[in-house]
C-alpha cells in the first residue's frame, strides 16, 4: 500500500499534468524549448527515483508489465503529438490540441489503469506498479514533446528558447 506521502505526490503529479499538459494543449499554448523539456524531465527524474527504490524484490513479470506499459504509453505520446495543430506565432510555435487529443489522454489514463488491473489480476502488482506512475507519464510526455519538436523542425516553424514576453 502506498504511503500517505506517495499518495500526495501522485495527486500533485496528476494536478500538474492535467494543468500543464492537458489543459494547456487543449486551450493552446506558445511552446519553447525549456517548457517542452522541463515537465517530462521532472517526471522521469522523480519517477525514476521512485521506481529504483521499488526495484528490490520486484518480480520479472512486474518488470515485463512496466516495460510493456512504457512502450504503449510512448506510442500514445506519438499519437497525441500528431493530433495537435502547430502554427507560428509571436516568434515561436503555438500548439493547439483537439478533441482527439483529449480522447488520447483519456486512453492514456485508461491504459495505465487497465495495465494495473491486469497486473493485479495476474498477481504482478507490487510496489513497482504504484511507484512507476510518474515514470510512465514522464516517458509518455517526453515522447510526445520529442515528436512535437520533430514536427516543428519538419515544418520549419520557430521554437523559442524561453517563453516570449506577453504582447500587449
mmCIF file with all atom_site columns, C-alpha atoms in Angstrom:
data_model
loop_
_atom_site.group_PDB
_atom_site.id
_atom_site.type_symbol
_atom_site.label_atom_id
_atom_site.label_alt_id
_atom_site.label_comp_id
_atom_site.label_asym_id
_atom_site.label_entity_id
_atom_site.label_seq_id
_atom_site.pdbx_PDB_ins_code
_atom_site.Cartn_x
_atom_site.Cartn_y
_atom_site.Cartn_z
_atom_site.occupancy
_atom_site.B_iso_or_equiv
_atom_site.pdbx_formal_charge
_atom_site.auth_seq_id
_atom_site.auth_comp_id
_atom_site.auth_asym_id
_atom_site.auth_atom_id
_atom_site.pdbx_PDB_model_num
ATOM 1   C CA . UNK A 1 1   ? 0.000   0.000   0.000   1.00 0.00 ? 1   UNK A CA 1
ATOM 2   C CA . UNK A 1 2   ? 1.454   3.410   -0.937  1.00 0.00 ? 2   UNK A CA 1
ATOM 3   C CA . UNK A 1 3   ? 2.373   5.754   1.907   1.00 0.00 ? 3   UNK A CA 1
ATOM 4   C CA . UNK A 1 4   ? 0.487   8.988   2.515   1.00 0.00 ? 4   UNK A CA 1
ATOM 5   C CA . UNK A 1 5   ? 3.465   10.915  1.124   1.00 0.00 ? 5   UNK A CA 1
ATOM 6   C CA . UNK A 1 6   ? 3.371   8.845   -2.073  1.00 0.00 ? 6   UNK A CA 1
ATOM 7   C CA . UNK A 1 7   ? -0.383  9.335   -2.474  1.00 0.00 ? 7   UNK A CA 1
ATOM 8   C CA . UNK A 1 8   ? 0.106   13.089  -2.017  1.00 0.00 ? 8   UNK A CA 1
ATOM 9   C CA . UNK A 1 9   ? 2.915   13.017  -4.580  1.00 0.00 ? 9   UNK A CA 1
ATOM 10  C CA . UNK A 1 10  ? 0.641   11.202  -7.065  1.00 0.00 ? 10  UNK A CA 1
ATOM 11  C CA . UNK A 1 11  ? -2.108  13.780  -6.550  1.00 0.00 ? 11  UNK A CA 1
ATOM 12  C CA . UNK A 1 12  ? 0.360   16.650  -7.115  1.00 0.00 ? 12  UNK A CA 1
ATOM 13  C CA . UNK A 1 13  ? 1.681   14.924  -10.256 1.00 0.00 ? 13  UNK A CA 1
ATOM 14  C CA . UNK A 1 14  ? -1.859  14.381  -11.559 1.00 0.00 ? 14  UNK A CA 1
ATOM 15  C CA . UNK A 1 15  ? -2.866  18.017  -10.997 1.00 0.00 ? 15  UNK A CA 1
ATOM 16  C CA . UNK A 1 16  ? 0.369   19.266  -12.542 1.00 0.00 ? 16  UNK A CA 1
ATOM 17  C CA . UNK A 1 17  ? -0.010  17.046  -15.597 1.00 0.00 ? 17  UNK A CA 1
ATOM 18  C CA . UNK A 1 18  ? -3.687  17.901  -16.014 1.00 0.00 ? 18  UNK A CA 1
ATOM 19  C CA . UNK A 1 19  ? -2.994  21.627  -15.943 1.00 0.00 ? 19  UNK A CA 1
ATOM 20  C CA . UNK A 1 20  ? 0.434   21.972  -17.515 1.00 0.00 ? 20  UNK A CA 1
ATOM 21  C CA . UNK A 1 21  ? -0.088  19.417  -20.232 1.00 0.00 ? 21  UNK A CA 1
ATOM 22  C CA . UNK A 1 22  ? -3.691  18.549  -20.984 1.00 0.00 ? 22  UNK A CA 1
ATOM 23  C CA . UNK A 1 23  ? -5.410  21.888  -20.243 1.00 0.00 ? 23  UNK A CA 1
ATOM 24  C CA . UNK A 1 24  ? -2.732  23.956  -21.952 1.00 0.00 ? 24  UNK A CA 1
ATOM 25  C CA . UNK A 1 25  ? -2.734  21.701  -25.014 1.00 0.00 ? 25  UNK A CA 1
ATOM 26  C CA . UNK A 1 26  ? -6.483  21.972  -25.433 1.00 0.00 ? 26  UNK A CA 1
ATOM 27  C CA . UNK A 1 27  ? -6.563  25.714  -24.751 1.00 0.00 ? 27  UNK A CA 1
ATOM 28  C CA . UNK A 1 28  ? -3.485  26.238  -26.883 1.00 0.00 ? 28  UNK A CA 1
ATOM 29  C CA . UNK A 1 29  ? -0.103  27.453  -25.763 1.00 0.00 ? 29  UNK A CA 1
ATOM 30  C CA . UNK A 1 30  ? 3.094   29.029  -27.026 1.00 0.00 ? 30  UNK A CA 1
ATOM 31  C CA . UNK A 1 31  ? 5.870   26.459  -26.970 1.00 0.00 ? 31  UNK A CA 1
ATOM 32  C CA . UNK A 1 32  ? 9.505   26.870  -26.065 1.00 0.00 ? 32  UNK A CA 1
ATOM 33  C CA . UNK A 1 33  ? 12.434  24.514  -25.578 1.00 0.00 ? 33  UNK A CA 1
ATOM 34  C CA . UNK A 1 34  ? 12.529  24.982  -21.814 1.00 0.00 ? 34  UNK A CA 1
ATOM 35  C CA . UNK A 1 35  ? 8.918   24.073  -21.122 1.00 0.00 ? 35  UNK A CA 1
ATOM 36  C CA . UNK A 1 36  ? 8.943   21.188  -23.605 1.00 0.00 ? 36  UNK A CA 1
ATOM 37  C CA . UNK A 1 37  ? 11.835  19.635  -21.677 1.00 0.00 ? 37  UNK A CA 1
ATOM 38  C CA . UNK A 1 38  ? 11.108  20.631  -18.049 1.00 0.00 ? 38  UNK A CA 1
ATOM 39  C CA . UNK A 1 39  ? 7.919   18.681  -17.309 1.00 0.00 ? 39  UNK A CA 1
ATOM 40  C CA . UNK A 1 40  ? 8.994   15.327  -18.763 1.00 0.00 ? 40  UNK A CA 1
ATOM 41  C CA . UNK A 1 41  ? 12.471  15.617  -17.211 1.00 0.00 ? 41  UNK A CA 1
ATOM 42  C CA . UNK A 1 42  ? 10.952  16.308  -13.791 1.00 0.00 ? 42  UNK A CA 1
ATOM 43  C CA . UNK A 1 43  ? 8.509   13.401  -14.085 1.00 0.00 ? 43  UNK A CA 1
ATOM 44  C CA . UNK A 1 44  ? 11.157  10.973  -15.367 1.00 0.00 ? 44  UNK A CA 1
ATOM 45  C CA . UNK A 1 45  ? 13.586  12.011  -12.597 1.00 0.00 ? 45  UNK A CA 1
ATOM 46  C CA . UNK A 1 46  ? 11.019  11.660  -9.799  1.00 0.00 ? 46  UNK A CA 1
ATOM 47  C CA . UNK A 1 47  ? 9.519   8.537   -11.354 1.00 0.00 ? 47  UNK A CA 1
ATOM 48  C CA . UNK A 1 48  ? 12.926  7.000   -11.992 1.00 0.00 ? 48  UNK A CA 1
ATOM 49  C CA . UNK A 1 49  ? 13.922  7.578   -8.364  1.00 0.00 ? 49  UNK A CA 1
ATOM 50  C CA . UNK A 1 50  ? 10.690  6.069   -7.005  1.00 0.00 ? 50  UNK A CA 1
ATOM 51  C CA . UNK A 1 51  ? 10.927  3.178   -9.459  1.00 0.00 ? 51  UNK A CA 1
ATOM 52  C CA . UNK A 1 52  ? 14.533  2.395   -8.461  1.00 0.00 ? 52  UNK A CA 1
ATOM 53  C CA . UNK A 1 53  ? 13.519  2.443   -4.784  1.00 0.00 ? 53  UNK A CA 1
ATOM 54  C CA . UNK A 1 54  ? 10.788  -0.109  -5.543  1.00 0.00 ? 54  UNK A CA 1
ATOM 55  C CA . UNK A 1 55  ? 13.006  -2.490  -7.554  1.00 0.00 ? 55  UNK A CA 1
ATOM 56  C CA . UNK A 1 56  ? 14.298  -4.715  -4.726  1.00 0.00 ? 56  UNK A CA 1
ATOM 57  C CA . UNK A 1 57  ? 12.091  -7.785  -4.649  1.00 0.00 ? 57  UNK A CA 1
ATOM 58  C CA . UNK A 1 58  ? 10.280  -6.919  -7.878  1.00 0.00 ? 58  UNK A CA 1
ATOM 59  C CA . UNK A 1 59  ? 9.290   -9.923  -9.985  1.00 0.00 ? 59  UNK A CA 1
ATOM 60  C CA . UNK A 1 60  ? 10.254  -10.414 -13.618 1.00 0.00 ? 60  UNK A CA 1
ATOM 61  C CA . UNK A 1 61  ? 6.555   -10.317 -14.501 1.00 0.00 ? 61  UNK A CA 1
ATOM 62  C CA . UNK A 1 62  ? 6.113   -6.905  -12.904 1.00 0.00 ? 62  UNK A CA 1
ATOM 63  C CA . UNK A 1 63  ? 9.197   -5.616  -14.758 1.00 0.00 ? 63  UNK A CA 1
ATOM 64  C CA . UNK A 1 64  ? 7.766   -7.000  -18.005 1.00 0.00 ? 64  UNK A CA 1
ATOM 65  C CA . UNK A 1 65  ? 4.449   -5.294  -17.350 1.00 0.00 ? 65  UNK A CA 1
ATOM 66  C CA . UNK A 1 66  ? 6.271   -1.990  -16.731 1.00 0.00 ? 66  UNK A CA 1
ATOM 67  C CA . UNK A 1 67  ? 8.233   -2.386  -19.979 1.00 0.00 ? 67  UNK A CA 1
ATOM 68  C CA . UNK A 1 68  ? 5.008   -3.056  -21.912 1.00 0.00 ? 68  UNK A CA 1
ATOM 69  C CA . UNK A 1 69  ? 3.362   -0.047  -20.270 1.00 0.00 ? 69  UNK A CA 1
ATOM 70  C CA . UNK A 1 70  ? 6.263   2.245   -21.175 1.00 0.00 ? 70  UNK A CA 1
ATOM 71  C CA . UNK A 1 71  ? 6.154   1.100   -24.809 1.00 0.00 ? 71  UNK A CA 1
ATOM 72  C CA . UNK A 1 72  ? 2.389   1.535   -25.136 1.00 0.00 ? 72  UNK A CA 1
ATOM 73  C CA . UNK A 1 73  ? 2.366   4.937   -23.404 1.00 0.00 ? 73  UNK A CA 1
ATOM 74  C CA . UNK A 1 74  ? 5.296   6.089   -25.565 1.00 0.00 ? 74  UNK A CA 1
ATOM 75  C CA . UNK A 1 75  ? 3.276   5.125   -28.656 1.00 0.00 ? 75  UNK A CA 1
ATOM 76  C CA . UNK A 1 76  ? 0.311   7.080   -27.339 1.00 0.00 ? 76  UNK A CA 1
ATOM 77  C CA . UNK A 1 77  ? 2.649   10.044  -26.847 1.00 0.00 ? 77  UNK A CA 1
ATOM 78  C CA . UNK A 1 78  ? 3.497   9.957   -30.548 1.00 0.00 ? 78  UNK A CA 1
ATOM 79  C CA . UNK A 1 79  ? -0.191  9.769   -31.457 1.00 0.00 ? 79  UNK A CA 1
ATOM 80  C CA . UNK A 1 80  ? -1.130  12.666  -29.138 1.00 0.00 ? 80  UNK A CA 1
ATOM 81  C CA . UNK A 1 81  ? 1.505   14.871  -30.749 1.00 0.00 ? 81  UNK A CA 1
ATOM 82  C CA . UNK A 1 82  ? 0.142   14.225  -34.223 1.00 0.00 ? 82  UNK A CA 1
ATOM 83  C CA . UNK A 1 83  ? -3.325  15.418  -33.168 1.00 0.00 ? 83  UNK A CA 1
ATOM 84  C CA . UNK A 1 84  ? -2.178  18.938  -32.304 1.00 0.00 ? 84  UNK A CA 1
ATOM 85  C CA . UNK A 1 85  ? -2.065  21.863  -34.707 1.00 0.00 ? 85  UNK A CA 1
ATOM 86  C CA . UNK A 1 86  ? 1.217   23.784  -34.899 1.00 0.00 ? 86  UNK A CA 1
ATOM 87  C CA . UNK A 1 87  ? 1.428   27.358  -36.196 1.00 0.00 ? 87  UNK A CA 1
ATOM 88  C CA . UNK A 1 88  ? 3.995   30.164  -35.991 1.00 0.00 ? 88  UNK A CA 1
ATOM 89  C CA . UNK A 1 89  ? 3.045   32.903  -33.551 1.00 0.00 ? 89  UNK A CA 1
ATOM 90  C CA . UNK A 1 90  ? 4.951   35.582  -31.627 1.00 0.00 ? 90  UNK A CA 1
ATOM 91  C CA . UNK A 1 91  ? 8.392   34.260  -32.586 1.00 0.00 ? 91  UNK A CA 1
ATOM 92  C CA . UNK A 1 92  ? 7.732   30.665  -31.589 1.00 0.00 ? 92  UNK A CA 1
ATOM 93  C CA . UNK A 1 93  ? 5.291   27.831  -32.276 1.00 0.00 ? 93  UNK A CA 1
ATOM 94  C CA . UNK A 1 94  ? 1.720   27.798  -30.999 1.00 0.00 ? 94  UNK A CA 1
ATOM 95  C CA . UNK A 1 95  ? 0.288   24.343  -30.269 1.00 0.00 ? 95  UNK A CA 1
ATOM 96  C CA . UNK A 1 96  ? -3.425  23.605  -30.011 1.00 0.00 ? 96  UNK A CA 1
ATOM 97  C CA . UNK A 1 97  ? -4.919  20.245  -29.234 1.00 0.00 ? 97  UNK A CA 1
ATOM 98  C CA . UNK A 1 98  ? -8.183  18.799  -30.479 1.00 0.00 ? 98  UNK A CA 1
ATOM 99  C CA . UNK A 1 99  ? -10.982 16.582  -29.239 1.00 0.00 ? 99  UNK A CA 1
ATOM 100 C CA . UNK A 1 100 ? -8.885  13.649  -30.459 1.00 0.00 ? 100 UNK A CA 1
ATOM 101 C CA . UNK A 1 101 ? -6.016  14.853  -28.237 1.00 0.00 ? 101 UNK A CA 1
ATOM 102 C CA . UNK A 1 102 ? -8.361  14.764  -25.232 1.00 0.00 ? 102 UNK A CA 1
ATOM 103 C CA . UNK A 1 103 ? -9.541  11.298  -26.250 1.00 0.00 ? 103 UNK A CA 1
ATOM 104 C CA . UNK A 1 104 ? -5.968  10.064  -26.447 1.00 0.00 ? 104 UNK A CA 1
ATOM 105 C CA . UNK A 1 105 ? -5.237  11.494  -22.980 1.00 0.00 ? 105 UNK A CA 1
ATOM 106 C CA . UNK A 1 106 ? -8.267  9.606   -21.650 1.00 0.00 ? 106 UNK A CA 1
ATOM 107 C CA . UNK A 1 107 ? -6.985  6.475   -23.415 1.00 0.00 ? 107 UNK A CA 1
ATOM 108 C CA . UNK A 1 108 ? -3.527  7.020   -21.880 1.00 0.00 ? 108 UNK A CA 1
ATOM 109 C CA . UNK A 1 109 ? -5.011  7.080   -18.375 1.00 0.00 ? 109 UNK A CA 1
ATOM 110 C CA . UNK A 1 110 ? -7.278  4.114   -19.181 1.00 0.00 ? 110 UNK A CA 1
ATOM 111 C CA . UNK A 1 111 ? -4.315  2.071   -20.448 1.00 0.00 ? 111 UNK A CA 1
ATOM 112 C CA . UNK A 1 112 ? -2.358  2.816   -17.270 1.00 0.00 ? 112 UNK A CA 1
ATOM 113 C CA . UNK A 1 113 ? -5.333  1.804   -15.096 1.00 0.00 ? 113 UNK A CA 1
ATOM 114 C CA . UNK A 1 114 ? -6.015  -1.237  -17.274 1.00 0.00 ? 114 UNK A CA 1
ATOM 115 C CA . UNK A 1 115 ? -2.442  -2.464  -17.018 1.00 0.00 ? 115 UNK A CA 1
ATOM 116 C CA . UNK A 1 116 ? -2.509  -2.018  -13.245 1.00 0.00 ? 116 UNK A CA 1
ATOM 117 C CA . UNK A 1 117 ? -5.752  -4.031  -13.167 1.00 0.00 ? 117 UNK A CA 1
ATOM 118 C CA . UNK A 1 118 ? -4.205  -6.712  -15.398 1.00 0.00 ? 118 UNK A CA 1
ATOM 119 C CA . UNK A 1 119 ? -1.135  -6.864  -13.184 1.00 0.00 ? 119 UNK A CA 1
ATOM 120 C CA . UNK A 1 120 ? -3.332  -7.199  -10.107 1.00 0.00 ? 120 UNK A CA 1
ATOM 121 C CA . UNK A 1 121 ? -5.383  -9.967  -11.724 1.00 0.00 ? 121 UNK A CA 1
ATOM 122 C CA . UNK A 1 122 ? -2.176  -11.818 -12.651 1.00 0.00 ? 122 UNK A CA 1
ATOM 123 C CA . UNK A 1 123 ? -0.669  -11.306 -9.209  1.00 0.00 ? 123 UNK A CA 1
ATOM 124 C CA . UNK A 1 124 ? 2.003   -8.986  -10.611 1.00 0.00 ? 124 UNK A CA 1
ATOM 125 C CA . UNK A 1 125 ? 1.037   -5.728  -8.887  1.00 0.00 ? 125 UNK A CA 1
ATOM 126 C CA . UNK A 1 126 ? 3.658   -4.926  -6.282  1.00 0.00 ? 126 UNK A CA 1
ATOM 127 C CA . UNK A 1 127 ? 5.316   -1.717  -5.093  1.00 0.00 ? 127 UNK A CA 1
ATOM 128 C CA . UNK A 1 128 ? 6.756   -1.062  -8.563  1.00 0.00 ? 128 UNK A CA 1
ATOM 129 C CA . UNK A 1 129 ? 3.267   -0.707  -10.038 1.00 0.00 ? 129 UNK A CA 1
ATOM 130 C CA . UNK A 1 130 ? 2.397   2.339   -7.969  1.00 0.00 ? 130 UNK A CA 1
ATOM 131 C CA . UNK A 1 131 ? 5.952   3.713   -7.813  1.00 0.00 ? 131 UNK A CA 1
ATOM 132 C CA . UNK A 1 132 ? 6.272   3.893   -11.598 1.00 0.00 ? 132 UNK A CA 1
ATOM 133 C CA . UNK A 1 133 ? 3.293   6.184   -12.340 1.00 0.00 ? 133 UNK A CA 1
ATOM 134 C CA . UNK A 1 134 ? 5.437   9.341   -12.649 1.00 0.00 ? 134 UNK A CA 1
ATOM 135 C CA . UNK A 1 135 ? 7.975   7.491   -14.792 1.00 0.00 ? 135 UNK A CA 1
ATOM 136 C CA . UNK A 1 136 ? 5.252   6.230   -17.132 1.00 0.00 ? 136 UNK A CA 1
ATOM 137 C CA . UNK A 1 137 ? 3.692   9.664   -17.546 1.00 0.00 ? 137 UNK A CA 1
ATOM 138 C CA . UNK A 1 138 ? 7.118   11.297  -17.930 1.00 0.00 ? 138 UNK A CA 1
ATOM 139 C CA . UNK A 1 139 ? 8.154   8.913   -20.691 1.00 0.00 ? 139 UNK A CA 1
ATOM 140 C CA . UNK A 1 140 ? 4.834   9.377   -22.494 1.00 0.00 ? 140 UNK A CA 1
ATOM 141 C CA . UNK A 1 141 ? 5.065   13.181  -22.329 1.00 0.00 ? 141 UNK A CA 1
ATOM 142 C CA . UNK A 1 142 ? 8.766   13.131  -23.285 1.00 0.00 ? 142 UNK A CA 1
ATOM 143 C CA . UNK A 1 143 ? 7.989   11.115  -26.414 1.00 0.00 ? 143 UNK A CA 1
ATOM 144 C CA . UNK A 1 144 ? 5.046   13.388  -27.210 1.00 0.00 ? 144 UNK A CA 1
ATOM 145 C CA . UNK A 1 145 ? 7.217   16.501  -26.867 1.00 0.00 ? 145 UNK A CA 1
ATOM 146 C CA . UNK A 1 146 ? 10.096  14.984  -28.841 1.00 0.00 ? 146 UNK A CA 1
ATOM 147 C CA . UNK A 1 147 ? 7.628   14.167  -31.632 1.00 0.00 ? 147 UNK A CA 1
ATOM 148 C CA . UNK A 1 148 ? 6.295   17.729  -31.462 1.00 0.00 ? 148 UNK A CA 1
ATOM 149 C CA . UNK A 1 149 ? 9.823   19.160  -31.755 1.00 0.00 ? 149 UNK A CA 1
ATOM 150 C CA . UNK A 1 150 ? 10.426  16.888  -34.761 1.00 0.00 ? 150 UNK A CA 1
ATOM 151 C CA . UNK A 1 151 ? 7.199   18.142  -36.356 1.00 0.00 ? 151 UNK A CA 1
ATOM 152 C CA . UNK A 1 152 ? 8.191   21.771  -35.646 1.00 0.00 ? 152 UNK A CA 1
ATOM 153 C CA . UNK A 1 153 ? 11.532  21.243  -37.380 1.00 0.00 ? 153 UNK A CA 1
ATOM 154 C CA . UNK A 1 154 ? 9.935   19.371  -40.276 1.00 0.00 ? 154 UNK A CA 1
ATOM 155 C CA . UNK A 1 155 ? 7.567   22.301  -40.920 1.00 0.00 ? 155 UNK A CA 1
ATOM 156 C CA . UNK A 1 156 ? 10.301  24.911  -40.443 1.00 0.00 ? 156 UNK A CA 1
ATOM 157 C CA . UNK A 1 157 ? 8.475   26.598  -37.571 1.00 0.00 ? 157 UNK A CA 1
ATOM 158 C CA . UNK A 1 158 ? 10.310  28.719  -34.974 1.00 0.00 ? 158 UNK A CA 1
ATOM 159 C CA . UNK A 1 159 ? 10.907  27.464  -31.440 1.00 0.00 ? 159 UNK A CA 1
ATOM 160 C CA . UNK A 1 160 ? 11.991  29.994  -28.827 1.00 0.00 ? 160 UNK A CA 1
ATOM 161 C CA . UNK A 1 161 ? 14.453  29.108  -26.069 1.00 0.00 ? 161 UNK A CA 1
ATOM 162 C CA . UNK A 1 162 ? 12.176  30.712  -23.473 1.00 0.00 ? 162 UNK A CA 1
ATOM 163 C CA . UNK A 1 163 ? 8.554   31.784  -23.412 1.00 0.00 ? 163 UNK A CA 1
ATOM 164 C CA . UNK A 1 164 ? 8.112   35.024  -25.391 1.00 0.00 ? 164 UNK A CA 1
ATOM 165 C CA . UNK A 1 165 ? 7.116   38.138  -23.432 1.00 0.00 ? 165 UNK A CA 1
ATOM 166 C CA . UNK A 1 166 ? 3.394   38.759  -23.428 1.00 0.00 ? 166 UNK A CA 1
ATOM 167 C CA . UNK A 1 167 ? 2.332   41.067  -26.194 1.00 0.00 ? 167 UNK A CA 1
ATOM 168 C CA . UNK A 1 168 ? 0.127   43.955  -25.242 1.00 0.00 ? 168 UNK A CA 1
#
